[in-house]
Structure formats: structure tokens, C-alpha cells
Coordinates of C-alpha atoms in Angstrom, one line a residue:
M1 CA -59.4 -160.5 52.2
T2 CA -59.6 -163.9 53.9
A3 CA -56.6 -164.7 56.1
P4 CA -54.5 -167.7 54.8
R5 CA -55.0 -171.0 56.6
V6 CA -51.3 -171.9 56.3
V7 CA -48.1 -169.9 55.6
L8 CA -44.9 -171.8 55.0
G9 CA -42.0 -169.6 56.2
T10 CA -38.6 -170.4 54.7
G11 CA -35.3 -168.7 53.7
H12 CA -31.7 -167.9 54.3
M13 CA -30.1 -168.3 57.7
L14 CA -28.4 -165.3 59.1
D15 CA -24.8 -165.1 58.0
L16 CA -22.0 -166.1 60.3
P17 CA -19.7 -163.2 61.0
D18 CA -16.9 -164.7 58.9
R19 CA -19.0 -165.5 55.8
P20 CA -16.9 -164.3 52.8
E21 CA -19.8 -163.2 50.6
P22 CA -22.7 -161.7 52.5
R23 CA -26.1 -163.3 51.9
F24 CA -28.2 -162.3 54.9
P25 CA -26.1 -160.0 57.0
A26 CA -27.0 -159.1 60.5
D27 CA -27.6 -155.4 59.7
E28 CA -30.4 -156.4 57.3
V29 CA -32.5 -158.0 60.1
P30 CA -34.5 -154.9 60.9
R31 CA -35.5 -154.3 57.2
V32 CA -36.3 -158.0 56.6
T33 CA -38.3 -158.1 59.8
A34 CA -40.3 -155.0 58.8
E35 CA -41.0 -156.5 55.4
V36 CA -42.2 -159.8 57.0
R37 CA -44.4 -157.8 59.3
T38 CA -45.9 -155.9 56.4
A39 CA -46.6 -159.1 54.4
L40 CA -48.3 -160.8 57.4
T41 CA -50.4 -157.6 57.9
D42 CA -51.3 -157.5 54.2
W43 CA -52.4 -161.2 54.4
Q44 CA -54.3 -160.5 57.7
V45 CA -52.5 -163.4 59.4
G46 CA -54.0 -164.0 62.8
P47 CA -55.3 -166.7 65.2
E48 CA -56.9 -168.6 62.3
S49 CA -53.6 -169.0 60.5
T50 CA -50.9 -171.7 61.0
I51 CA -47.2 -170.9 60.3
V52 CA -45.0 -173.8 59.3
C53 CA -41.2 -173.2 59.4
G54 CA -37.9 -174.7 60.2
G55 CA -36.6 -172.8 63.2
A56 CA -33.2 -171.7 62.0
R57 CA -31.8 -168.3 62.8
G58 CA -32.7 -165.6 60.3
A59 CA -35.8 -166.1 58.1
D60 CA -37.4 -169.0 60.0
L61 CA -37.4 -167.4 63.4
I62 CA -38.2 -163.9 62.1
V63 CA -41.4 -165.2 60.4
A64 CA -42.3 -167.3 63.5
E65 CA -41.9 -164.4 65.9
Q66 CA -43.8 -162.0 63.8
A67 CA -46.6 -164.5 63.2
H68 CA -46.8 -165.4 66.9
A69 CA -47.1 -161.7 67.8
R70 CA -50.3 -161.7 65.6
G71 CA -51.7 -164.7 67.4
A72 CA -51.0 -167.3 64.8
R73 CA -50.3 -171.0 65.6
I74 CA -46.6 -172.0 65.0
V75 CA -45.5 -175.4 63.8
L76 CA -41.7 -175.8 64.2
C77 CA -40.3 -178.5 62.0
L78 CA -36.8 -179.4 63.1
A79 CA -34.4 -181.3 60.8
L80 CA -32.2 -182.5 63.7
P81 CA -32.6 -183.1 67.4
P82 CA -33.0 -179.8 69.2
D83 CA -29.5 -179.6 70.8
E84 CA -27.8 -180.4 67.5
F85 CA -30.1 -178.2 65.5
V86 CA -29.4 -175.2 67.7
Q87 CA -25.6 -175.8 67.4
R88 CA -25.7 -176.1 63.6
S89 CA -28.5 -173.8 62.5
V90 CA -29.3 -171.3 65.3
D91 CA -26.6 -170.2 67.6
I92 CA -24.0 -167.5 67.0
P93 CA -21.9 -166.8 70.1
G94 CA -22.6 -163.4 71.5
T95 CA -26.1 -163.1 70.0
D96 CA -29.6 -163.9 71.2
W97 CA -30.6 -166.3 68.4
A98 CA -30.5 -169.4 70.7
A99 CA -32.7 -167.6 73.3
R100 CA -35.1 -166.5 70.6
F101 CA -35.3 -170.1 69.4
E102 CA -36.1 -171.3 72.9
R103 CA -38.9 -168.8 73.3
I104 CA -40.5 -169.8 70.0
A105 CA -40.1 -173.6 70.8
Q106 CA -41.9 -173.1 74.1
V107 CA -45.1 -171.7 72.3
A108 CA -44.9 -173.8 69.1
D109 CA -46.0 -177.2 68.2
T110 CA -42.5 -178.5 67.8
Q111 CA -41.9 -181.6 65.6
M112 CA -38.7 -183.4 64.5
L113 CA -38.0 -185.1 61.2
D114 CA -38.4 -188.9 61.4
D115 CA -35.2 -189.7 59.6
T116 CA -33.8 -192.9 61.0
G117 CA -31.2 -194.2 58.6
G118 CA -30.8 -190.9 56.7
G119 CA -27.5 -189.2 56.2
R120 CA -26.6 -185.9 57.7
D121 CA -25.3 -184.4 54.4
D122 CA -28.7 -184.0 52.8
V123 CA -30.9 -184.0 55.9
F124 CA -32.0 -180.4 55.2
A125 CA -33.2 -181.4 51.7
R126 CA -35.3 -184.1 53.3
A127 CA -36.6 -181.7 55.9
N128 CA -37.7 -179.3 53.1
A129 CA -39.8 -182.1 51.5
W130 CA -41.2 -182.9 54.9
M131 CA -42.2 -179.3 55.6
V132 CA -43.9 -179.0 52.3
D133 CA -45.9 -182.1 53.1
V134 CA -46.8 -180.8 56.6
A135 CA -48.0 -177.5 55.1
R136 CA -50.0 -179.2 52.3
S137 CA -51.6 -181.6 54.8
L138 CA -53.1 -178.5 56.4
D139 CA -53.8 -176.6 53.1
Q140 CA -53.2 -177.9 49.7
S141 CA -52.3 -174.4 48.4
P142 CA -50.4 -172.8 51.3
H143 CA -49.1 -169.2 51.2
A144 CA -45.3 -168.9 51.4
M145 CA -42.9 -166.3 52.9
V146 CA -39.5 -166.7 51.3
V147 CA -36.4 -164.8 52.4
W148 CA -34.1 -165.4 49.4
N149 CA -31.6 -163.7 47.1
G150 CA -32.5 -165.9 44.1
R151 CA -29.3 -168.0 44.2
E152 CA -28.4 -171.5 44.9
G153 CA -27.7 -172.4 48.6
D154 CA -24.4 -173.5 50.2
G155 CA -25.5 -177.1 50.1
P156 CA -28.4 -179.5 49.8
G157 CA -31.6 -178.2 51.2
G158 CA -31.2 -174.5 50.6
T159 CA -34.0 -172.0 49.9
K160 CA -33.9 -172.6 46.1
D161 CA -34.5 -176.3 46.8
M162 CA -37.6 -175.3 48.8
V163 CA -38.8 -173.1 46.0
R164 CA -38.5 -176.0 43.6
R165 CA -40.4 -178.3 45.9
L166 CA -43.2 -175.8 46.3
G167 CA -43.5 -175.8 42.5
L168 CA -43.5 -172.0 42.3
Q169 CA -43.5 -170.7 38.7
G170 CA -43.6 -167.0 39.0
P171 CA -45.0 -164.0 41.0
D172 CA -48.1 -165.1 42.9
P173 CA -50.2 -163.2 45.4
R174 CA -49.9 -166.1 47.8
V175 CA -46.1 -165.8 47.8
R176 CA -44.0 -163.0 49.2
V177 CA -40.3 -163.0 48.4
I178 CA -37.9 -160.8 50.4
D179 CA -34.4 -160.3 49.3
P180 CA -32.0 -159.9 52.3
T181 CA -29.1 -158.6 50.2
R182 CA -27.5 -155.5 51.7
R183 CA -27.7 -152.6 49.1
A184 CA -26.1 -149.3 50.0
Y185 CA -28.7 -147.3 48.2
E186 CA -31.8 -149.0 49.6
A187 CA -32.0 -146.7 52.6
R188 CA -32.6 -143.8 50.1
Q189 CA -35.9 -145.3 49.2
D190 CA -37.5 -144.5 52.6
L191 CA -36.0 -141.1 53.4
T192 CA -38.3 -138.7 55.4
R193 CA -36.4 -135.6 54.5
P194 CA -36.8 -133.7 51.2
K195 CA -35.3 -135.6 48.3
R196 CA -32.6 -134.5 45.9
M197 CA -32.4 -135.8 42.3
L198 CA -29.9 -135.3 39.5
A199 CA -30.7 -135.8 35.8
L200 CA -28.0 -135.9 33.1
D201 CA -28.6 -135.4 29.4
G202 CA -27.1 -137.4 26.5
G203 CA -24.8 -135.8 24.0
G204 CA -21.8 -137.9 23.3
M205 CA -18.4 -136.2 24.1
R206 CA -20.3 -133.0 25.0
G207 CA -20.8 -134.8 28.4
M208 CA -17.5 -133.0 29.2
L209 CA -19.7 -129.8 29.5
S210 CA -21.8 -131.6 32.1
L211 CA -18.8 -132.7 34.1
Q212 CA -17.6 -129.2 34.6
V213 CA -20.9 -128.2 36.0
L214 CA -21.0 -131.2 38.2
A215 CA -17.4 -130.5 39.5
T216 CA -18.5 -127.1 40.5
I217 CA -21.7 -128.3 42.3
E218 CA -19.6 -130.9 44.1
A219 CA -16.9 -128.3 45.1
R220 CA -19.5 -125.8 46.3
L221 CA -21.5 -128.4 48.2
R222 CA -18.3 -129.4 50.0
G223 CA -17.7 -125.8 51.1
R224 CA -21.3 -125.1 52.0
L225 CA -21.8 -128.3 54.0
G226 CA -18.3 -128.3 55.5
N227 CA -17.3 -131.7 54.2
P228 CA -14.1 -131.7 52.0
R229 CA -14.6 -135.4 51.1
L230 CA -18.2 -135.1 50.0
V231 CA -19.1 -136.7 46.6
L232 CA -22.3 -136.2 44.7
A233 CA -23.6 -139.6 45.8
D234 CA -23.6 -138.3 49.4
Y235 CA -25.9 -135.4 48.4
F236 CA -28.2 -136.7 45.6
D237 CA -30.6 -139.6 46.4
Y238 CA -31.5 -140.5 42.8
I239 CA -29.3 -140.0 39.7
A240 CA -30.5 -140.5 36.2
G241 CA -28.7 -140.5 32.9
T242 CA -29.3 -141.0 29.2
S243 CA -26.6 -142.0 26.8
T244 CA -23.3 -140.3 27.8
G245 CA -25.3 -139.1 30.9
A246 CA -25.7 -142.8 31.8
I247 CA -21.9 -143.3 32.0
I248 CA -21.6 -140.3 34.3
A249 CA -24.6 -141.1 36.3
A250 CA -23.4 -144.7 37.0
G251 CA -20.0 -143.5 38.0
L252 CA -21.4 -140.9 40.4
A253 CA -23.9 -143.4 41.8
L254 CA -21.0 -145.7 42.7
G255 CA -19.6 -142.9 44.8
H256 CA -16.8 -141.7 42.5
P257 CA -15.8 -138.0 42.8
V258 CA -16.4 -136.0 39.7
E259 CA -12.7 -135.7 39.2
R260 CA -12.4 -139.5 38.9
V261 CA -15.3 -139.7 36.5
E262 CA -13.8 -136.9 34.3
E263 CA -10.4 -138.6 34.3
R264 CA -12.0 -141.8 33.0
Y265 CA -14.2 -139.9 30.6
R266 CA -11.2 -138.1 29.0
S267 CA -9.4 -141.4 28.4
L268 CA -12.6 -143.0 27.2
G269 CA -13.0 -140.6 24.3
S270 CA -9.6 -141.1 22.8
I271 CA -9.9 -144.9 23.1
V272 CA -13.5 -145.7 21.9
F273 CA -13.8 -143.5 18.9
Q274 CA -11.9 -145.7 16.5
K275 CA -13.4 -145.8 13.0
R276 CA -14.2 -149.1 11.4
F277 CA -12.6 -150.2 8.1
L278 CA -14.6 -148.6 5.3
P279 CA -16.6 -151.7 4.2
L280 CA -17.9 -152.2 7.7
R281 CA -19.1 -148.6 8.2
A282 CA -22.5 -149.6 6.9
R283 CA -23.0 -151.1 10.3
S284 CA -21.6 -148.2 12.4
L285 CA -18.9 -145.6 12.2
Y286 CA -17.0 -146.9 15.2
V287 CA -15.9 -150.3 16.4
D288 CA -17.7 -151.9 19.3
H289 CA -15.2 -153.6 21.5
P290 CA -13.2 -150.6 22.9
L291 CA -16.3 -149.0 24.4
R292 CA -17.5 -152.3 25.8
R293 CA -14.1 -153.1 27.2
E294 CA -13.6 -149.7 28.8
L295 CA -17.0 -149.6 30.5
S296 CA -16.5 -153.1 31.8
T297 CA -13.1 -152.0 33.3
F298 CA -14.6 -148.9 34.8
F299 CA -17.8 -150.3 36.3
G300 CA -16.6 -153.9 36.9
A301 CA -17.5 -157.0 34.8
D302 CA -19.6 -158.5 37.6
R303 CA -21.4 -155.4 38.8
T304 CA -25.2 -155.3 38.2
L305 CA -27.9 -152.7 38.1
G306 CA -28.8 -153.8 41.7
D307 CA -25.2 -153.9 42.9
A308 CA -24.8 -153.7 46.6
E309 CA -22.1 -150.9 46.2
L310 CA -24.3 -148.4 44.3
R311 CA -24.8 -145.6 46.8
T312 CA -27.8 -143.9 45.2
L313 CA -30.8 -144.8 43.2
L314 CA -29.9 -145.0 39.5
L315 CA -32.0 -144.6 36.4
V316 CA -30.7 -145.6 32.9
V317 CA -32.6 -144.8 29.7
M318 CA -32.4 -147.0 26.6
H319 CA -34.3 -147.7 23.4
N320 CA -35.3 -151.3 22.8
T321 CA -34.9 -151.7 19.0
V322 CA -36.8 -155.1 19.0
T323 CA -39.9 -153.7 20.6
N324 CA -39.3 -150.1 19.3
S325 CA -40.0 -148.7 22.7
P326 CA -38.2 -146.8 25.5
W327 CA -36.8 -149.0 28.3
L328 CA -36.5 -147.2 31.6
L329 CA -34.5 -149.2 34.1
S330 CA -34.1 -148.1 37.7
N331 CA -32.6 -150.0 40.6
C332 CA -35.5 -149.3 42.9
T333 CA -36.1 -152.7 44.6
R334 CA -39.8 -152.2 44.7
A335 CA -40.4 -151.7 41.0
K336 CA -42.4 -154.5 39.4
Y337 CA -39.6 -156.0 37.4
N338 CA -37.0 -155.5 40.2
R339 CA -39.0 -157.3 42.9
A340 CA -37.5 -160.5 44.3
D341 CA -40.5 -162.6 43.2
R342 CA -39.1 -162.3 39.6
N343 CA -36.6 -165.0 40.8
L344 CA -39.5 -167.5 41.0
L345 CA -39.8 -167.6 37.2
P346 CA -38.3 -170.6 35.4
S347 CA -35.9 -168.2 33.7
P348 CA -35.5 -165.4 36.2
D349 CA -35.7 -161.9 34.6
R350 CA -35.1 -159.5 37.5
N351 CA -33.8 -156.3 36.1
L352 CA -31.6 -155.8 39.1
D353 CA -29.5 -158.7 37.9
I354 CA -28.7 -157.2 34.5
P355 CA -25.0 -156.4 34.2
L356 CA -24.4 -152.7 34.7
A357 CA -21.6 -152.1 32.1
P358 CA -23.5 -153.6 29.1
L359 CA -26.6 -151.7 30.3
V360 CA -24.7 -148.4 30.2
R361 CA -23.1 -149.4 26.9
A362 CA -26.7 -150.0 25.5
S363 CA -27.7 -146.5 26.6
T364 CA -24.8 -145.0 24.7
A365 CA -25.2 -146.9 21.4
A366 CA -26.0 -143.9 19.3
P367 CA -27.4 -144.9 15.9
V368 CA -24.8 -144.5 13.1
Y369 CA -22.0 -144.1 15.6
F370 CA -22.2 -147.4 17.4
A371 CA -23.8 -150.8 16.8
P372 CA -26.7 -151.8 19.1
E373 CA -26.0 -153.7 22.3
E374 CA -27.4 -157.2 22.7
L375 CA -28.7 -158.1 26.1
R376 CA -30.5 -161.2 27.4
V377 CA -33.4 -160.5 29.8
G378 CA -34.9 -163.7 31.1
Q379 CA -35.7 -165.8 28.1
H380 CA -35.6 -162.9 25.7
L381 CA -32.7 -161.5 23.7
F382 CA -33.1 -157.8 22.9
L383 CA -31.1 -155.2 21.0
F384 CA -30.8 -151.8 22.6
Q385 CA -29.7 -148.5 21.3
D386 CA -29.0 -145.0 22.6
G387 CA -31.6 -143.7 25.0
G388 CA -31.2 -140.3 23.2
V389 CA -33.5 -141.5 20.4
T390 CA -36.4 -141.8 23.0
P391 CA -38.2 -138.7 24.2
F392 CA -36.0 -138.8 27.3
N393 CA -32.6 -137.6 26.3
N394 CA -33.2 -135.1 29.1
P395 CA -34.5 -137.6 31.7
A396 CA -35.5 -135.0 34.4
L397 CA -39.3 -135.3 34.0
L398 CA -39.1 -139.0 33.6
Q399 CA -37.1 -139.3 36.8
F400 CA -39.7 -137.2 38.7
L401 CA -42.4 -139.6 37.4
M402 CA -40.5 -142.7 38.4
A403 CA -39.9 -141.2 41.8
T404 CA -43.5 -140.4 42.5
L405 CA -45.9 -142.7 40.5
P406 CA -46.9 -145.6 42.7
E407 CA -46.4 -148.0 39.8
Y408 CA -42.6 -147.5 40.0
G409 CA -42.4 -148.3 43.7
L410 CA -40.9 -145.2 45.4
R411 CA -44.1 -143.1 45.9
W412 CA -42.1 -140.0 47.0
Q413 CA -44.1 -137.0 48.1
T414 CA -44.5 -134.2 45.6
G415 CA -44.1 -130.5 46.3
E416 CA -41.6 -127.7 45.7
D417 CA -40.3 -128.1 49.2
Q418 CA -40.1 -131.9 49.0
L419 CA -38.3 -132.6 45.7
L420 CA -35.4 -130.9 44.1
V421 CA -34.6 -131.9 40.5
V422 CA -31.2 -130.7 39.1
S423 CA -30.9 -131.1 35.4
V424 CA -27.6 -130.8 33.6
G425 CA -27.4 -130.5 29.8
T426 CA -24.7 -131.1 27.2
G427 CA -25.0 -127.8 25.4
S428 CA -27.5 -126.2 23.1
S429 CA -27.6 -123.9 20.1
A430 CA -30.3 -122.0 18.3
A431 CA -28.9 -122.6 14.8
T432 CA -26.3 -125.2 13.8
H433 CA -26.7 -125.1 10.0
P434 CA -26.8 -121.4 9.0
G435 CA -27.4 -120.9 5.3
L436 CA -28.6 -124.4 4.7
R437 CA -30.2 -125.0 1.3
R438 CA -32.8 -127.7 0.4
H439 CA -30.5 -129.5 -2.1
R440 CA -28.0 -130.2 0.8
V441 CA -30.5 -132.1 2.9
T442 CA -29.7 -135.5 1.6
L443 CA -29.8 -139.0 3.0
P444 CA -26.2 -138.9 4.3
F445 CA -26.9 -135.4 5.8
N446 CA -29.9 -136.8 7.7
A447 CA -28.1 -139.9 8.8
R448 CA -25.3 -137.7 10.3
N449 CA -27.7 -135.3 12.0
L450 CA -30.8 -137.2 13.1
P451 CA -29.2 -138.5 16.4
S452 CA -28.6 -134.8 17.4
V453 CA -32.0 -133.8 16.2
F454 CA -33.7 -136.4 18.4
M455 CA -31.5 -135.6 21.4
N456 CA -31.8 -131.8 21.2
G457 CA -35.6 -131.9 20.6
A458 CA -36.1 -134.3 23.5
A459 CA -34.0 -132.2 25.8
V460 CA -35.8 -129.0 25.0
S461 CA -39.3 -130.5 25.3
Q462 CA -38.6 -132.2 28.6
D463 CA -37.0 -129.0 29.9
L464 CA -40.1 -127.0 29.0
L465 CA -42.3 -129.6 30.7
C466 CA -40.2 -129.5 33.9
R467 CA -40.5 -125.8 34.1
S468 CA -44.3 -126.0 33.5
F469 CA -45.0 -128.6 36.3
G470 CA -42.2 -127.6 38.7
C471 CA -41.0 -124.3 40.2
C472 CA -38.0 -123.3 38.1
R473 CA -35.3 -121.7 40.2
F474 CA -32.7 -121.3 37.5
G475 CA -32.4 -122.0 33.7
G476 CA -31.6 -120.1 30.5
P477 CA -34.5 -119.1 28.2
I478 CA -36.3 -121.9 26.4
D479 CA -36.9 -119.6 23.5
R480 CA -37.9 -115.9 22.9
E481 CA -41.6 -116.7 23.2
V482 CA -41.6 -118.7 26.5
G483 CA -38.6 -117.2 28.2
S484 CA -37.1 -118.9 31.3
L485 CA -40.3 -119.4 33.4
I486 CA -38.1 -118.8 36.5
G487 CA -40.4 -118.4 39.5
A488 CA -43.6 -118.9 37.4
P489 CA -46.4 -120.9 39.1
G490 CA -46.8 -124.5 37.8
I491 CA -49.8 -125.5 35.7
G492 CA -52.9 -125.2 37.8
G493 CA -51.0 -123.1 40.3
A494 CA -49.3 -126.2 41.9
N495 CA -45.5 -126.7 41.8
L496 CA -44.8 -130.4 42.0
F497 CA -41.1 -130.0 42.5
S498 CA -38.3 -127.5 42.5
Y499 CA -36.3 -127.4 39.3
V500 CA -32.8 -126.2 38.3
R501 CA -31.4 -126.4 34.8
Y502 CA -27.8 -125.9 33.9
D503 CA -26.7 -126.0 30.3
A504 CA -24.0 -124.5 28.1
D505 CA -24.6 -122.2 25.2
L506 CA -23.0 -123.5 22.0
S507 CA -24.3 -120.7 19.7
D508 CA -21.9 -119.1 17.2
R509 CA -22.0 -115.9 19.2
T510 CA -20.8 -117.6 22.4
L511 CA -18.2 -119.6 20.5
E512 CA -16.9 -116.3 19.0
E513 CA -16.5 -115.0 22.5
F514 CA -14.2 -117.9 23.2
G515 CA -12.1 -117.1 20.1
V516 CA -13.7 -119.6 17.8
T517 CA -13.9 -118.0 14.4
D518 CA -13.6 -121.0 12.1
P519 CA -17.0 -122.3 11.1
K520 CA -15.6 -125.8 10.9
V521 CA -14.7 -125.8 14.6
S522 CA -18.1 -124.3 15.5
K523 CA -19.7 -127.2 13.7
R524 CA -17.3 -129.8 15.0
V525 CA -17.7 -128.9 18.7
R526 CA -21.4 -129.6 18.5
K527 CA -20.9 -133.2 17.3
L528 CA -21.4 -136.2 19.5
D529 CA -17.9 -137.5 18.6
A530 CA -16.0 -134.2 19.2
V531 CA -13.1 -135.9 20.9
D532 CA -10.6 -133.4 19.4
Q533 CA -12.6 -130.5 21.0
L534 CA -12.3 -131.6 24.6
P535 CA -10.2 -128.5 25.7
L536 CA -12.8 -126.2 24.2
L537 CA -15.7 -128.2 25.7
T538 CA -14.0 -128.0 29.1
D539 CA -13.7 -124.2 28.9
L540 CA -17.3 -123.8 27.8
G541 CA -18.5 -126.1 30.6
R542 CA -16.5 -124.1 33.2
A543 CA -18.1 -120.9 31.9
A544 CA -21.6 -122.5 32.3
A545 CA -20.6 -123.7 35.8
E546 CA -20.1 -120.2 37.0
Q547 CA -23.9 -119.9 37.1
V548 CA -24.1 -122.5 39.9
D549 CA -25.4 -120.7 43.1
I550 CA -25.8 -123.3 45.8
D551 CA -27.4 -121.0 48.4
R552 CA -30.1 -119.8 46.0
H553 CA -30.7 -122.8 43.7
F554 CA -30.5 -125.5 46.4
D555 CA -32.2 -123.5 49.2
G556 CA -34.3 -125.7 51.5
F557 CA -32.4 -128.8 50.4
L558 CA -29.1 -128.3 52.1
T559 CA -29.7 -130.1 55.4

């Protein structure tokens, strides 16, 4: 690779301490600096390269410093006389930014905008045009290092103005965009300790079963780790969910305790399962707006997949009905469609900017039960349905792949001592239609049952694959032929991760032990819309949760 002749460095100034909405906060300087250093190394910037930048605190000075350390020539283009420029764009009392500017100015070719007669209000916009001209006078196609969150600036001459002047139209190997936004979960991407992942199945209101298991895991982790305020977002680094599991996963990733998620979940069921008037049931059984409204209230109308307050990595599984394909959206900032250079497109389509509540609503739009969710992604308008109709109703194996394959950005190390995947189901049963005869398998029968068929089949197949590639520490039997595979070596003798599977048994035999003798109740409790069976689902979930053994199942992942 040939080193670039010219790199134009531009981007946000470091925030003042009293900035109401953080854009480039001071605690993000180390990360941004490391990413700038990596980009300059990738480009092989050195003595044969020239860096053109404006000299403001934050992006400009970081790029200049890192390039100077590699021996590059620095051209400092000041929009104002030095003293005024330092006062307006560099100095923050109590910091060393002014001293850093002076050090760079001493080694740089420092120039000032020839702007006699120009006004001060838009001087930075004119300086942007000037810097582009300076860079292009040295190289008609300069590289660019852009520290930018994708939004408009505070006034004329912001970073977006510079992007327009550069004529950038999308991701380009000559352009590196670094987002300085503080995201609580971003530190989880670079952990050196063993990683912990949590995967939650779809299953409608049977998610209440999962919540009982999760409540027990949370309580026992609190006791084991001596932290009575611990929430699952403190322990798990990456949480995945499909359908109803996406609701729970997003709530946990935001740092809510399980008790809070369960409280919301209970109220959600009674509110959202409101049947349409009979003529409209050809579209779906239940009306759309209550679920949409409740999710927006719970997660926040303005919160996005890349929201700064998400405390863990998050994966949401959906089905794109327009393309008839699974859509697997994570908030990993390094994933192809999450990277900041997606903001260079004329119609930005960065997945991190998709609203979280509609995204979760899309994952829960079970065919027959709810209408699809319409979402705009860049210039495209798509319809999304329940992730449970994809092969990933149990998202555990998918989550492992997205955490380890380089194409998804994380590249976590594999190994049974490096990755723990805890998978929580929504109940299973060997036979749900005893005595069924052929004449009863009609179109309405299939319409009612196919969502459960897809979800159950996907959950079992993914569970089997996880036990085949990972070291299974706990899980009920897959079937009478395979058994549980607990402790069995992975395919080829290598265990790619440690795996734990918790799930409730919804067979007739187990239900009878709970005093359920009415076949109608047994059938009803397995339905996705079993709102009236929440007390029984809670009891069944608590029984399944008794199997949680933190010391044995989580051994090696408790520090």
C-alpha cells in the first residue's frame, strides 16, 4: 500500500464541560486517539505525507499530533488570528489543549485564512472551503480523517459542511470516519477477560417462563458476586433476543433489573392482545397500536439501536418480508452497516440510528397475530415480521457467530474457557396435538399453528447445533436418540464455547404435576397469546429456574 500524499483531518471540537448534549466528550479522547492512530497506521502515513487540518481542540489536534508522531508534515490552517482562534476554538480552562496547540503550531506550517472583509459568523464555513482547496492543491484526491457523529453542527462551518465540500458520497477506502459518541456498551467490544453472552428465545407470552429463569440467575449472581444491586447488564456482555425475547433483551441491555422488565411484561400482555373487529382480522388477529405505544413508552421514543445508554451489546432478530430474508441487527459499532462512514451516503442508512422501539416491535410481529412493522432504512422502506419465522428463534448460535466471525466486527476469541453462551427458552413439549387426525389439518389449523411450528423447530435445531459445537454444561435432553450431550466433546474434538440451556417442560405430564387436567388449559398455555395463563406460566418458569446452578454452570466466568 502506498502512503497517501495528503490527509485532510477534520471533525468535532471537544465538548465544553457545560455542553447540554454530549457530542465529543472528554472521556472519549483516548478511544478516538487510538482509532486515529490505527487509521494512520493502516494508511502507512509517514514523512512522505502531508496532514492539512484546522487546529481546533479535539479532532484537529488529535490528528495532527498522531501524524506528527509518524513524521508527517503538518499544515495548520487557522480560520482566525492565533490568539482569537485559541480563545474560541482551543482553550478550555484547566486543560492542556492550548499547550498542545502551541506545540503543534511550532512544528507545523501554520497559515491563516486571508479573509479581509468577511464576517465572523460564517468564517469557519469559509475556512472549510479554503482547507479543501489547500488539500486539493497538493493532491486532487486527498484522504480524509473525519471525527463526526453524522449530525449537523452547531453553526456554519461544522463537520457536515466539510463533508459536503469534500463531495463524499459514501464509504471510501480513502476516508476514515470516527464517531466520538459516548456509548456505554462500547467498552464491552474490547474486553480481555472471558466473555458472557445471553440468548433469549421467542415464544409470545411464554416469555414469562424465561423471566423466571432470568430472575433466578440475577438473584444468584448477586449472592455469588456479593453485589445486591447487580443487574444482568453488569454480568452479560452481549444479549440477544428474538420476538418476545427481543423485548426482554432490550430491557435488560438498558440495565433494567429483571423485576422491572417482568412488571412491564405483565402489563404489556393485558394491553396489547386486543382483537380486531371481525372484518379486519384478515390482516391480523390483534390491533397494532397498543403494542407499538407500549414499547415506545418502555424504551423511549427517541432511543435507537446504537443508543448511548445501552449497557451491553444487543442483537435483535427480524424477518424482512420484502426481501424474504432474516435481518440480524446488532449494535456493534464495527459491523459493516453500523460504521460511521455510512453517514457519508446521501441518505444515511446506519443501522445504529434505527429507532429501538419499532425495531423490537418488528421482531415481535408474529404472522397472523400482528401486522408487519414498516421501517425506513436509508432510501428503502421495508416490512418486517417476527424473527421467530427465521431459523433463529433460538438466537444462541447466531449470537456466537456474530461475536466471532470477523465480518461482524467483534472477532472475539473462541474456546470453552473464553466464551459462555447462556440460552433461555420459552417452553417446549414433545406432543401438543395428541390424537390429531388428517381431516382436522385444515388451512385455519395451519394458520394458527405455523408460527409455533417455525419457532419450536428453529429452537430445537439451534439448541442441537450449540451442543454439537460447544461444550454443553447443562440442558434437558434434545430427544431420546441424542440425549443431552452434556460434557460431550464438540465436533472434531474442539469446543468453541461453553453452553448452558435452560427451558421449561410444557408436556402434558409436567402440566398434570401442576394440577392441570383440563386439555383445553394444556393447549392454551402453549399458545403465543396465552395472556390468561400468566400465573401458570410463572409457576412453570420458577420450577425450571430451580435448575440454575451458578457455581457449576457458570464456573470460570464468575470473575
